[in-house]
Coordinates of C-alpha atoms and ligand atoms in Angstrom, one line a residue:
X7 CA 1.2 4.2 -69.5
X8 CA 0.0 2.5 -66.3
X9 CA 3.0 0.5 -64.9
X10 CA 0.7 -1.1 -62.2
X11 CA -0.6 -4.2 -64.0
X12 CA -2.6 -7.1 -62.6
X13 CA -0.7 -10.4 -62.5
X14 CA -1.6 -14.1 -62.3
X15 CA -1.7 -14.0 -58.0
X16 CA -4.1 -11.3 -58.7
X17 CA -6.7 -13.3 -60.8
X18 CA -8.1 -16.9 -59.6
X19 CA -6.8 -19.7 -62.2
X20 CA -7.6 -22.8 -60.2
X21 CA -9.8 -24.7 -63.3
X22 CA -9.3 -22.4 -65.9
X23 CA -7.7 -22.7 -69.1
X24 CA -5.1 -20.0 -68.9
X25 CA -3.1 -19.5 -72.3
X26 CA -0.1 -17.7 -71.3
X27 CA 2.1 -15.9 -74.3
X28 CA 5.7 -16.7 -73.7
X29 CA 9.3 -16.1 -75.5
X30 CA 10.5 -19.4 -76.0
X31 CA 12.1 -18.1 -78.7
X32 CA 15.3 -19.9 -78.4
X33 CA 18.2 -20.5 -80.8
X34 CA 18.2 -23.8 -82.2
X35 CA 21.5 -25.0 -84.4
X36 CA 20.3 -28.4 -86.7
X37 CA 17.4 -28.9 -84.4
X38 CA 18.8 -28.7 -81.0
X39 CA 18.5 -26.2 -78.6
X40 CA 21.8 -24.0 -78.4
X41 CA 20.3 -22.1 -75.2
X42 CA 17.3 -22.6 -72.9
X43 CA 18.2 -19.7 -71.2
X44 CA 14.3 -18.4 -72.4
X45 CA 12.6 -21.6 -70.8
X46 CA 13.7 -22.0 -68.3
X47 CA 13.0 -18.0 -67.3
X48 CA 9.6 -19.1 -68.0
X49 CA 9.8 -21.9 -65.6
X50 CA 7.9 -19.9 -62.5
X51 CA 4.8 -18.2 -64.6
X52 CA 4.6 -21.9 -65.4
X53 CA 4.9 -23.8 -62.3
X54 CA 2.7 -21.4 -60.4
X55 CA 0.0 -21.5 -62.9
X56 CA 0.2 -25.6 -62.3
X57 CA 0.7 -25.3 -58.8
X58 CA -2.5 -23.4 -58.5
X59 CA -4.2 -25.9 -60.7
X60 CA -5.0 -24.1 -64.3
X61 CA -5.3 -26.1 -67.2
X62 CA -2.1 -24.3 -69.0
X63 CA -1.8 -23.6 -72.8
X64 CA 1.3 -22.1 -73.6
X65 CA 2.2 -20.3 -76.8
X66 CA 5.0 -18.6 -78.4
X67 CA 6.5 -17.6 -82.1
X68 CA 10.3 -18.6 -82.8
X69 CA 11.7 -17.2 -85.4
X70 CA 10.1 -15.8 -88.9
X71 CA 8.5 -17.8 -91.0
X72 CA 6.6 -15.4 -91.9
X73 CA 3.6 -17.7 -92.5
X74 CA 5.0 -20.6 -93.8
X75 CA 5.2 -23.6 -92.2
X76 CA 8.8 -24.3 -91.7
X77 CA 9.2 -27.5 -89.9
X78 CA 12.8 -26.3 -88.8
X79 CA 11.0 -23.2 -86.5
X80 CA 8.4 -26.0 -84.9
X81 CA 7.9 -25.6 -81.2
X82 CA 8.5 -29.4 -80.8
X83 CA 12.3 -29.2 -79.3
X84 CA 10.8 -26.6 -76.4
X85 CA 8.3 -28.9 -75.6
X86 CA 10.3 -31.4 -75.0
X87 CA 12.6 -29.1 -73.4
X88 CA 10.0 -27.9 -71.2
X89 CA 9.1 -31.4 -70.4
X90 CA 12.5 -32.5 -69.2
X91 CA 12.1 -28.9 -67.0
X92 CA 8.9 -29.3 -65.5
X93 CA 9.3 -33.5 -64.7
X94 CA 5.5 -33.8 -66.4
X95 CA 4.3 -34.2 -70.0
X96 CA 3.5 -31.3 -72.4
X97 CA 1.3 -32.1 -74.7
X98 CA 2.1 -30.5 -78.3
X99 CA -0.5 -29.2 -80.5
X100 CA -0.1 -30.0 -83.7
X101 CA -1.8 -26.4 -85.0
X102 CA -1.8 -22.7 -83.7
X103 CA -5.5 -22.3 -82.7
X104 CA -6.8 -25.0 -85.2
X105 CA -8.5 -28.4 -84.9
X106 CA -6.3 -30.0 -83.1
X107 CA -5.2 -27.1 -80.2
X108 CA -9.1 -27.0 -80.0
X109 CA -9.4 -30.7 -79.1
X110 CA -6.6 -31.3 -76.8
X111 CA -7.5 -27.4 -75.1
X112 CA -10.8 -28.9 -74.4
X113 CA -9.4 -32.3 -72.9
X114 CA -6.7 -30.5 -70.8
X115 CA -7.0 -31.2 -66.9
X116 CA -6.3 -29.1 -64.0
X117 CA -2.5 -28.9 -63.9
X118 CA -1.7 -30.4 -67.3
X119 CA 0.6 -28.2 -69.6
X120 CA 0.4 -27.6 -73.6
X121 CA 2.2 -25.9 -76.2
X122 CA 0.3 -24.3 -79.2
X123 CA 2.6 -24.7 -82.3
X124 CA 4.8 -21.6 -83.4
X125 CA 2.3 -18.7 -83.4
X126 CA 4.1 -17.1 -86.6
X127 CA 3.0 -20.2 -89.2
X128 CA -0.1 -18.1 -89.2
X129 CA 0.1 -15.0 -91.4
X130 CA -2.6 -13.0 -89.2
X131 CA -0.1 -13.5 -86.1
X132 CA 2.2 -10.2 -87.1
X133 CA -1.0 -8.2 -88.6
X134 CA -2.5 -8.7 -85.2
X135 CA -5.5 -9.8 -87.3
X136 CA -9.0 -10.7 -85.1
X137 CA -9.9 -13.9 -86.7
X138 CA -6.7 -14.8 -85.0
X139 CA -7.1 -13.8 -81.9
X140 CA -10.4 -14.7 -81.8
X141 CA -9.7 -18.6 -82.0
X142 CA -6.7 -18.3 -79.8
X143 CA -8.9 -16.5 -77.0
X144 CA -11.7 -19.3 -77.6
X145 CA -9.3 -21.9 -76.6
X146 CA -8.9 -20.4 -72.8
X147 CA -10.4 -18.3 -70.3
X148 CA -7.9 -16.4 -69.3
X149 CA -4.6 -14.5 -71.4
X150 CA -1.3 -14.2 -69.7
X151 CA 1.2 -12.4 -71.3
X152 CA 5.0 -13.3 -70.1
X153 CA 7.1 -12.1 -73.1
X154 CA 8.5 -9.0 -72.3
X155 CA 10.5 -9.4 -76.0
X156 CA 7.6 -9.4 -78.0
X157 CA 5.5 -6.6 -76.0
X158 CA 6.1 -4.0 -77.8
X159 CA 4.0 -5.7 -81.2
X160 CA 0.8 -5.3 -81.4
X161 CA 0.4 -8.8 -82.8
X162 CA -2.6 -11.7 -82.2
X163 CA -0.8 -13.1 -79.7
X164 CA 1.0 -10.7 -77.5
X165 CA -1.7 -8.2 -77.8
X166 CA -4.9 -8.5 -79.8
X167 CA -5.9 -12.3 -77.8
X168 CA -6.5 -10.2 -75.0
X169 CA -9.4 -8.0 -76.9
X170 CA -11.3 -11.0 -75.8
X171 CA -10.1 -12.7 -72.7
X172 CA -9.1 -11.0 -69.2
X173 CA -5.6 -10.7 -69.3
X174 CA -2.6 -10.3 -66.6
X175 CA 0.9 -11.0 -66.7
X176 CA 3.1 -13.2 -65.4
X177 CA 6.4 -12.9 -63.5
X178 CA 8.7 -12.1 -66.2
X179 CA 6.7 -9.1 -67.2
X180 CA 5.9 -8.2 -64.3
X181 CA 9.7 -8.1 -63.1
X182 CA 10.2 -6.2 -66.4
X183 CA 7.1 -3.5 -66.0
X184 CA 7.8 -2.7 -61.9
X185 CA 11.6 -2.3 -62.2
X186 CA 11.7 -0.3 -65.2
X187 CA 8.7 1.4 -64.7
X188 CA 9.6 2.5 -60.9
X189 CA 12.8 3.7 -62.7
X190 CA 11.1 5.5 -65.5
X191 CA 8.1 7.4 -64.2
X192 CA 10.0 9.0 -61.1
X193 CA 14.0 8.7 -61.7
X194 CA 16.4 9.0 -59.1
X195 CA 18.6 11.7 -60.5
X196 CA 21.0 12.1 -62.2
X197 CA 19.5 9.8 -64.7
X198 CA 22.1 8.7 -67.4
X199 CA 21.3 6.9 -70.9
X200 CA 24.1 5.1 -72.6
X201 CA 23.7 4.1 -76.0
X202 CA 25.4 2.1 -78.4
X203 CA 25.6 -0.9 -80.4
X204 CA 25.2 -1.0 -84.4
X205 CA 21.4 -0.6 -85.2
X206 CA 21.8 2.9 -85.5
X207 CA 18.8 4.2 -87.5
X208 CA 16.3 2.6 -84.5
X209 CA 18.6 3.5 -82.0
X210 CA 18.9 7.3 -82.8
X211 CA 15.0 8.3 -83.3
X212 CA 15.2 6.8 -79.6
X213 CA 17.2 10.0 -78.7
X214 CA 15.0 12.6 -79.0
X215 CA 12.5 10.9 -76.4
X216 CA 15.3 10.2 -74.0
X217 CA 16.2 13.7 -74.4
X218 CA 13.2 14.7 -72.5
X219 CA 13.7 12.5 -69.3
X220 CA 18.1 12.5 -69.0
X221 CA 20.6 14.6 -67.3
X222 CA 23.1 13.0 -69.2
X223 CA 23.3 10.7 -72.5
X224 CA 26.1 8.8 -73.7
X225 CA 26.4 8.1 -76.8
X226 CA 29.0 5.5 -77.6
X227 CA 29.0 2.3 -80.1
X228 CA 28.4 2.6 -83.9
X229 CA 26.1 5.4 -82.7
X230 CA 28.8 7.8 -82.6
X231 CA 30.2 8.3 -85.7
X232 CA 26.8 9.5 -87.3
X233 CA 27.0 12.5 -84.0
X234 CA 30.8 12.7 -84.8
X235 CA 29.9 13.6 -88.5
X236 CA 27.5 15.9 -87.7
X237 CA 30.1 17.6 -85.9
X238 CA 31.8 17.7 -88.8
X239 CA 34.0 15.5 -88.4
X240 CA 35.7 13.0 -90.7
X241 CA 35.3 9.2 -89.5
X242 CA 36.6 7.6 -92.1
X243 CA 34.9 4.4 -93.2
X244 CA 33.1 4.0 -90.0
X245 CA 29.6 3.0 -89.8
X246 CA 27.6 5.8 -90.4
X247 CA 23.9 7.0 -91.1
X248 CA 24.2 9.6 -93.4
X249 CA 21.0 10.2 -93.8
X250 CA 20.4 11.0 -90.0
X251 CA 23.4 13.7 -89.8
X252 CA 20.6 16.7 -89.8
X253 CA 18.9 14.7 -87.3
X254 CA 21.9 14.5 -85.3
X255 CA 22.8 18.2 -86.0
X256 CA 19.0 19.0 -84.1
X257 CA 19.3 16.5 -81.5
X258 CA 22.7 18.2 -80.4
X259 CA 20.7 21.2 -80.0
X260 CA 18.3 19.8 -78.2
X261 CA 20.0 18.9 -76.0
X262 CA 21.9 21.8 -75.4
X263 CA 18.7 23.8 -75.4
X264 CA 17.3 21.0 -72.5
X265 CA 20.6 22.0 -70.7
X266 CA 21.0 17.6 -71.1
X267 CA 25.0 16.6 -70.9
X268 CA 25.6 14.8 -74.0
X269 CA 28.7 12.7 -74.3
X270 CA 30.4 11.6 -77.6
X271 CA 33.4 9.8 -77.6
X272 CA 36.5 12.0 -77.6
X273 CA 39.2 9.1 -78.6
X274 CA 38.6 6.3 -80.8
X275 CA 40.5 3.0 -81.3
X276 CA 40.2 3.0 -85.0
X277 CA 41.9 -0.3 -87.4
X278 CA 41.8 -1.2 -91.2
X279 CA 38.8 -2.8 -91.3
X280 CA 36.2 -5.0 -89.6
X281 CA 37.8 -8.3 -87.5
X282 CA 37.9 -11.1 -89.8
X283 CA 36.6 -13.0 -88.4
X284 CA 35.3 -11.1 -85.8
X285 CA 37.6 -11.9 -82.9
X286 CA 40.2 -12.5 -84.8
X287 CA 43.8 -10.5 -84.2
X288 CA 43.5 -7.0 -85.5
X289 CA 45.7 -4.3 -85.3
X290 CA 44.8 -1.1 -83.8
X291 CA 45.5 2.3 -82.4
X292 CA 43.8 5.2 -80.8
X293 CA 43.5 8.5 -82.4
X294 CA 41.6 11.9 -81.1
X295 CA 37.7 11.4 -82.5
X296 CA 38.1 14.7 -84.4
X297 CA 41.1 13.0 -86.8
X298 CA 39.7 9.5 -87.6
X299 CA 42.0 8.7 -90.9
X300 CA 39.9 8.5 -94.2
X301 CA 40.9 4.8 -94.7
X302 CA 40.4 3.7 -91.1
X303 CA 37.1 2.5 -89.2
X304 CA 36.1 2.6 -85.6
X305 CA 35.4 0.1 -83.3
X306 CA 35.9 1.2 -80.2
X307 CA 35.6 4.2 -77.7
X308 CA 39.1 5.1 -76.7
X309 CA 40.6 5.6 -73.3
X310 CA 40.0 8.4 -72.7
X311 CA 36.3 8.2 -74.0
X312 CA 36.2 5.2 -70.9
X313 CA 37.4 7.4 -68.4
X314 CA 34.4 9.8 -69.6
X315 CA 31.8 7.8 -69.6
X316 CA 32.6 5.6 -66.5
X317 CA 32.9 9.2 -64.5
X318 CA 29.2 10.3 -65.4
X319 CA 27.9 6.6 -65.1
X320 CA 29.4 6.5 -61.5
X321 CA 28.1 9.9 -60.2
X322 CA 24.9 9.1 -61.6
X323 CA 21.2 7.2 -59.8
X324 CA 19.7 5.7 -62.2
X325 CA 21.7 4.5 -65.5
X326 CA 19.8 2.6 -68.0
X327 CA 22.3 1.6 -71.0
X328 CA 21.4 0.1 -74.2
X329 CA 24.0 -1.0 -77.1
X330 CA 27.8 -2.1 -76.4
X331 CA 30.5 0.8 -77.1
X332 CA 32.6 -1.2 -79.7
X333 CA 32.7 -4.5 -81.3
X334 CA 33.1 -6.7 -77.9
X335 CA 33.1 -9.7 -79.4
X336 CA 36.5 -9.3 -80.3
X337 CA 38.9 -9.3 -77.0
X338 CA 40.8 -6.2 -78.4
X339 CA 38.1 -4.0 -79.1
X340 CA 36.0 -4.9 -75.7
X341 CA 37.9 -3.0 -73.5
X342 CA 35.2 0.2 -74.3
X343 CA 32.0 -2.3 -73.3
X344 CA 34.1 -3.5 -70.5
X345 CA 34.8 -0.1 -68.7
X346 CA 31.0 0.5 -69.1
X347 CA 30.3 -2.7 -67.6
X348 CA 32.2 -2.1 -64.8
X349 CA 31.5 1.7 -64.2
X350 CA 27.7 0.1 -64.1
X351 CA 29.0 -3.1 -61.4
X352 CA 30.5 -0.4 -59.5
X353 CA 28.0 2.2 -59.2
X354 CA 25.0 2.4 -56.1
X355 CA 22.7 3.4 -58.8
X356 CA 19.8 1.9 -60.2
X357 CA 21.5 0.0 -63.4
X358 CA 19.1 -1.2 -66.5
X359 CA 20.5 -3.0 -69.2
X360 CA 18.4 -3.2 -71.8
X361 CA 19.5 -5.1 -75.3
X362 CA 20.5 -8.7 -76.8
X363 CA 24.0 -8.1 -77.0
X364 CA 24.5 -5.7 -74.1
X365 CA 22.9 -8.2 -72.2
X366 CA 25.3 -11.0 -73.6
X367 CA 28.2 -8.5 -72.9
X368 CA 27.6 -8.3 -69.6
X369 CA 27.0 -11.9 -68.8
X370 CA 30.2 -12.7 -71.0
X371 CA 32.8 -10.5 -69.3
X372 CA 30.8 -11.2 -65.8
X373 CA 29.3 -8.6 -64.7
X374 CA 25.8 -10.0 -64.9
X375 CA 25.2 -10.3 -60.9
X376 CA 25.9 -6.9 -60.0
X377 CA 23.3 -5.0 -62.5
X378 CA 20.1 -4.1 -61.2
X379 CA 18.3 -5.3 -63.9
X380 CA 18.8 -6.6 -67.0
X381 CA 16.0 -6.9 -69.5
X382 CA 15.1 -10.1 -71.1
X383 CA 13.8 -7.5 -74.3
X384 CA 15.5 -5.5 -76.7
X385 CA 13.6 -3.8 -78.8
X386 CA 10.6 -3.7 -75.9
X387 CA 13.2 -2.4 -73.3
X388 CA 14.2 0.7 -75.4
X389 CA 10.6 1.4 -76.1
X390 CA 9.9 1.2 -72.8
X391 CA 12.5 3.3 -71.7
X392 CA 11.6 5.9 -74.5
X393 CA 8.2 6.1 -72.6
X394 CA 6.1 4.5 -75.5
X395 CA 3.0 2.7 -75.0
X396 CA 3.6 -1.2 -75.4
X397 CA 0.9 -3.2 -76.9
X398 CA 1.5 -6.3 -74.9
X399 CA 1.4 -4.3 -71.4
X400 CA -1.2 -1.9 -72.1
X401 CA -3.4 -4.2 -73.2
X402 CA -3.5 -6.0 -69.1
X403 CA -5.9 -5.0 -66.9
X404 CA -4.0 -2.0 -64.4
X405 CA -4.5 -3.2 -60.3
Ligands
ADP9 P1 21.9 -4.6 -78.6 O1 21.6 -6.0 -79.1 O2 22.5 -4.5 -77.3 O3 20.7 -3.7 -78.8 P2 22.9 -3.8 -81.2 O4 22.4 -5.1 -81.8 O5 22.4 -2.5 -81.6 O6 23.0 -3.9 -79.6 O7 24.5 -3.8 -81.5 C1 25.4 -4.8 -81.1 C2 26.5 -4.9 -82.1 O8 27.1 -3.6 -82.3 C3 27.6 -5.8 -81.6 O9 27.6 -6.9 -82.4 C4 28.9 -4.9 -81.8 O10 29.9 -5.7 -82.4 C5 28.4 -3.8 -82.7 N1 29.2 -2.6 -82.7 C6 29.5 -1.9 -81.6 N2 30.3 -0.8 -81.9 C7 30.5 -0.9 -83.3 C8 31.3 -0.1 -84.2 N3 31.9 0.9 -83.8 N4 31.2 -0.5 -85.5 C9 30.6 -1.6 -85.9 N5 29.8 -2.4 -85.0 C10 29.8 -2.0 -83.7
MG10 MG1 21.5 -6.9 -81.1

């Protein structure tokens, strides 16, 4: 994939109706905005596209209605959001690409913003359907695609729209695409993958591709205990993919055949069961990751397992993690995602974090500022770091 992608300075928008593809989708709790984290990333795609005098139609899906018109997943609370954000008006559509986005895209003036209404009330949206992305191309001249989240679906949107407009993207991809790209197609070595977290059947079909680019992976989180049983190893009621333990077994081999270091916890803080609720007080101890007890579960690496993994991230040049090493919403069993964190705020390498709540991790317990990067996409950034082609990128004309 071609990491060098065109971006709104390198396309002329003054007059044009630009419709630029955003993530504005933010979480809401009884109709008010919890976090506007996602708008107001948007904020500079936006205000340049102003500044240089396009006529702006903005777009974005929240949540999944799956077709339905759900008046709880409107876009109205971002656009009023936005409004407060930018100090101007933004007009709302009261439709996706229908009548009345038609009317008010054809009124719009230079500068003047407007928000299509939540692009998943239409069922085409997720089937990347033409008709679709044929009326939301003939409402502009130009597609911008700024939502790194959604760029790995081939939906109208995010991808198919641009079948039939130039398209470019804005900062946020941009930001996304050139750090992790640089990273990707020419790694500073040693290059170190840490991966955790609980969706473990995505997660570990991600190994095998990130066996062909590491020195080292790391494999901590609910991940583990899926590599730990195909070890043989008992681990107890732990969260485990059973179905994956062949897959484990080959991957192991892999990467022994690649001559790639692969880590696996070697101590595990193990307890009775999951918190209840989840940072509540919860007893725990540490036992060797060979001699999890039948009745007990893990939900942590151990110390040991830190001092491992913090070694290999601190020697390495480029780290990209992906997944939290225990269950860090709980205060007792952080102390695993914490000594990642840090081993990553320490280190001179290039640091990615890629991953909703390794992301949320590291702003949580602070270490935020001294990443390198950390992606605004979760499912897009482990795709991209796999070396798949995303839909939403691909689909932008290269420089
Ligand atoms: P990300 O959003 O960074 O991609 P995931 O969504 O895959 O990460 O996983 C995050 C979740 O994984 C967290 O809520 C955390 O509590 C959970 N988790 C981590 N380790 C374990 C474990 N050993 N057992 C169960 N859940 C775990
Ligand atoms: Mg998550």
């Amino acid at each position: 994939m071609n990491y060098n992608k065109k971006s709104i300075e390198d396309i002329d928008v003054a007059g044009k109706r630009v419709l630029c593809r955003c993530d504005f989708n933010v979480p809401t709790k009884n109709g008010v905005i919890t976090s506007d984290k996602r708008i107001v990333a948007a904020l500079p795609t936006i205000q340049y596209l102003i500044a240089h005098k396009a006529k702006v139609i903005l777009c974005s899906h929240m949540g999944k209605p799956k077709g339905e018109w759900k008046p709880e997943l409107s876009l109205k609370v971002v656009a009023a959001r936005l409004s407060e954000l930018l100090g101007q008006e933004v007009i709302m559509a009261a439709d996706v690409a229908g009548e009345d986005a038609k009317a008010k895209a054809a009124a719009l003036q230079e500068g003047q913003v407007m928000l299509l209404e939540n692009t998943r009330y239409i069922k085409g949206e997720t089937k990347n359907d033409p008709e679709l992305s044929k009326q939301l191309a003939s409402l502009a001249d130009i597609f911008v695609n700024d939502a790194f989240g959604t760029a790995h679906r081939a939906h109208s949107s995010t991808a198919g729209v641009a079948d039939y407009l130039p398209a470019v993207c804005g900062y946020l991809v941009q930001k996304e695409v050139s750090i992790m790209g640089k990273a990707l197609a020419n790694p500073e070595r040693p290059f170190v993958a840490i991966l955790g977290g609980a969706k473990v059947s995505d997660k570990l079909n991600v190994i095998n591709n990130l066996l062909e680019k590491v020195d080292t992976l790391i494999i901590g989180g609910g991940m583990a205990y899926t590599f730990l049983a195909a070890k043989g190893y008992s681990v107890g009621t732990s969260l485990l993919d059973s179905e994956k333990i062949d897959y484990c077994k080959e991957m192991m081999a892999k990467a022994e055949a690649k001559g790639v270091k692969l880590l696996l916890p070697i101590d595990t803080v193990v307890a009775a069961s999951f918190p209840d609720p989840i940072d509540g007080d919860i007893a725990v101890e540490t036992v060797p990751s060979d001699a999890i007890p039948a009745d007990k579960m893990g939900l942590d690496i151990g110390e040991k397992t830190r001092a491992l993994f913090a070694e290999a991230a601190k020697n390495a040049k480029t780290v990209v993690w992906n997944g939290p090493m225990g269950v860090f919403e709980n205060p007792t069993l952080a102390k695993g995602t914490i000594a990642v964190a840090q081993a990553l705020a320490d280190s001179s390498a290039t640091t990615i974090v890629g991953g909703g709540d390794s992301a949320a991790a590291c702003e949580q317990l602070g270490f935020a500022d001294k990443i390198t990067h950390i992606s605004t996409g979760g499912g897009a950034s482990l795709e991209f770091l796999e070396g798949l082609e995303l839909p939403g990128i691909a689909c932008l004309q290269d420089k």
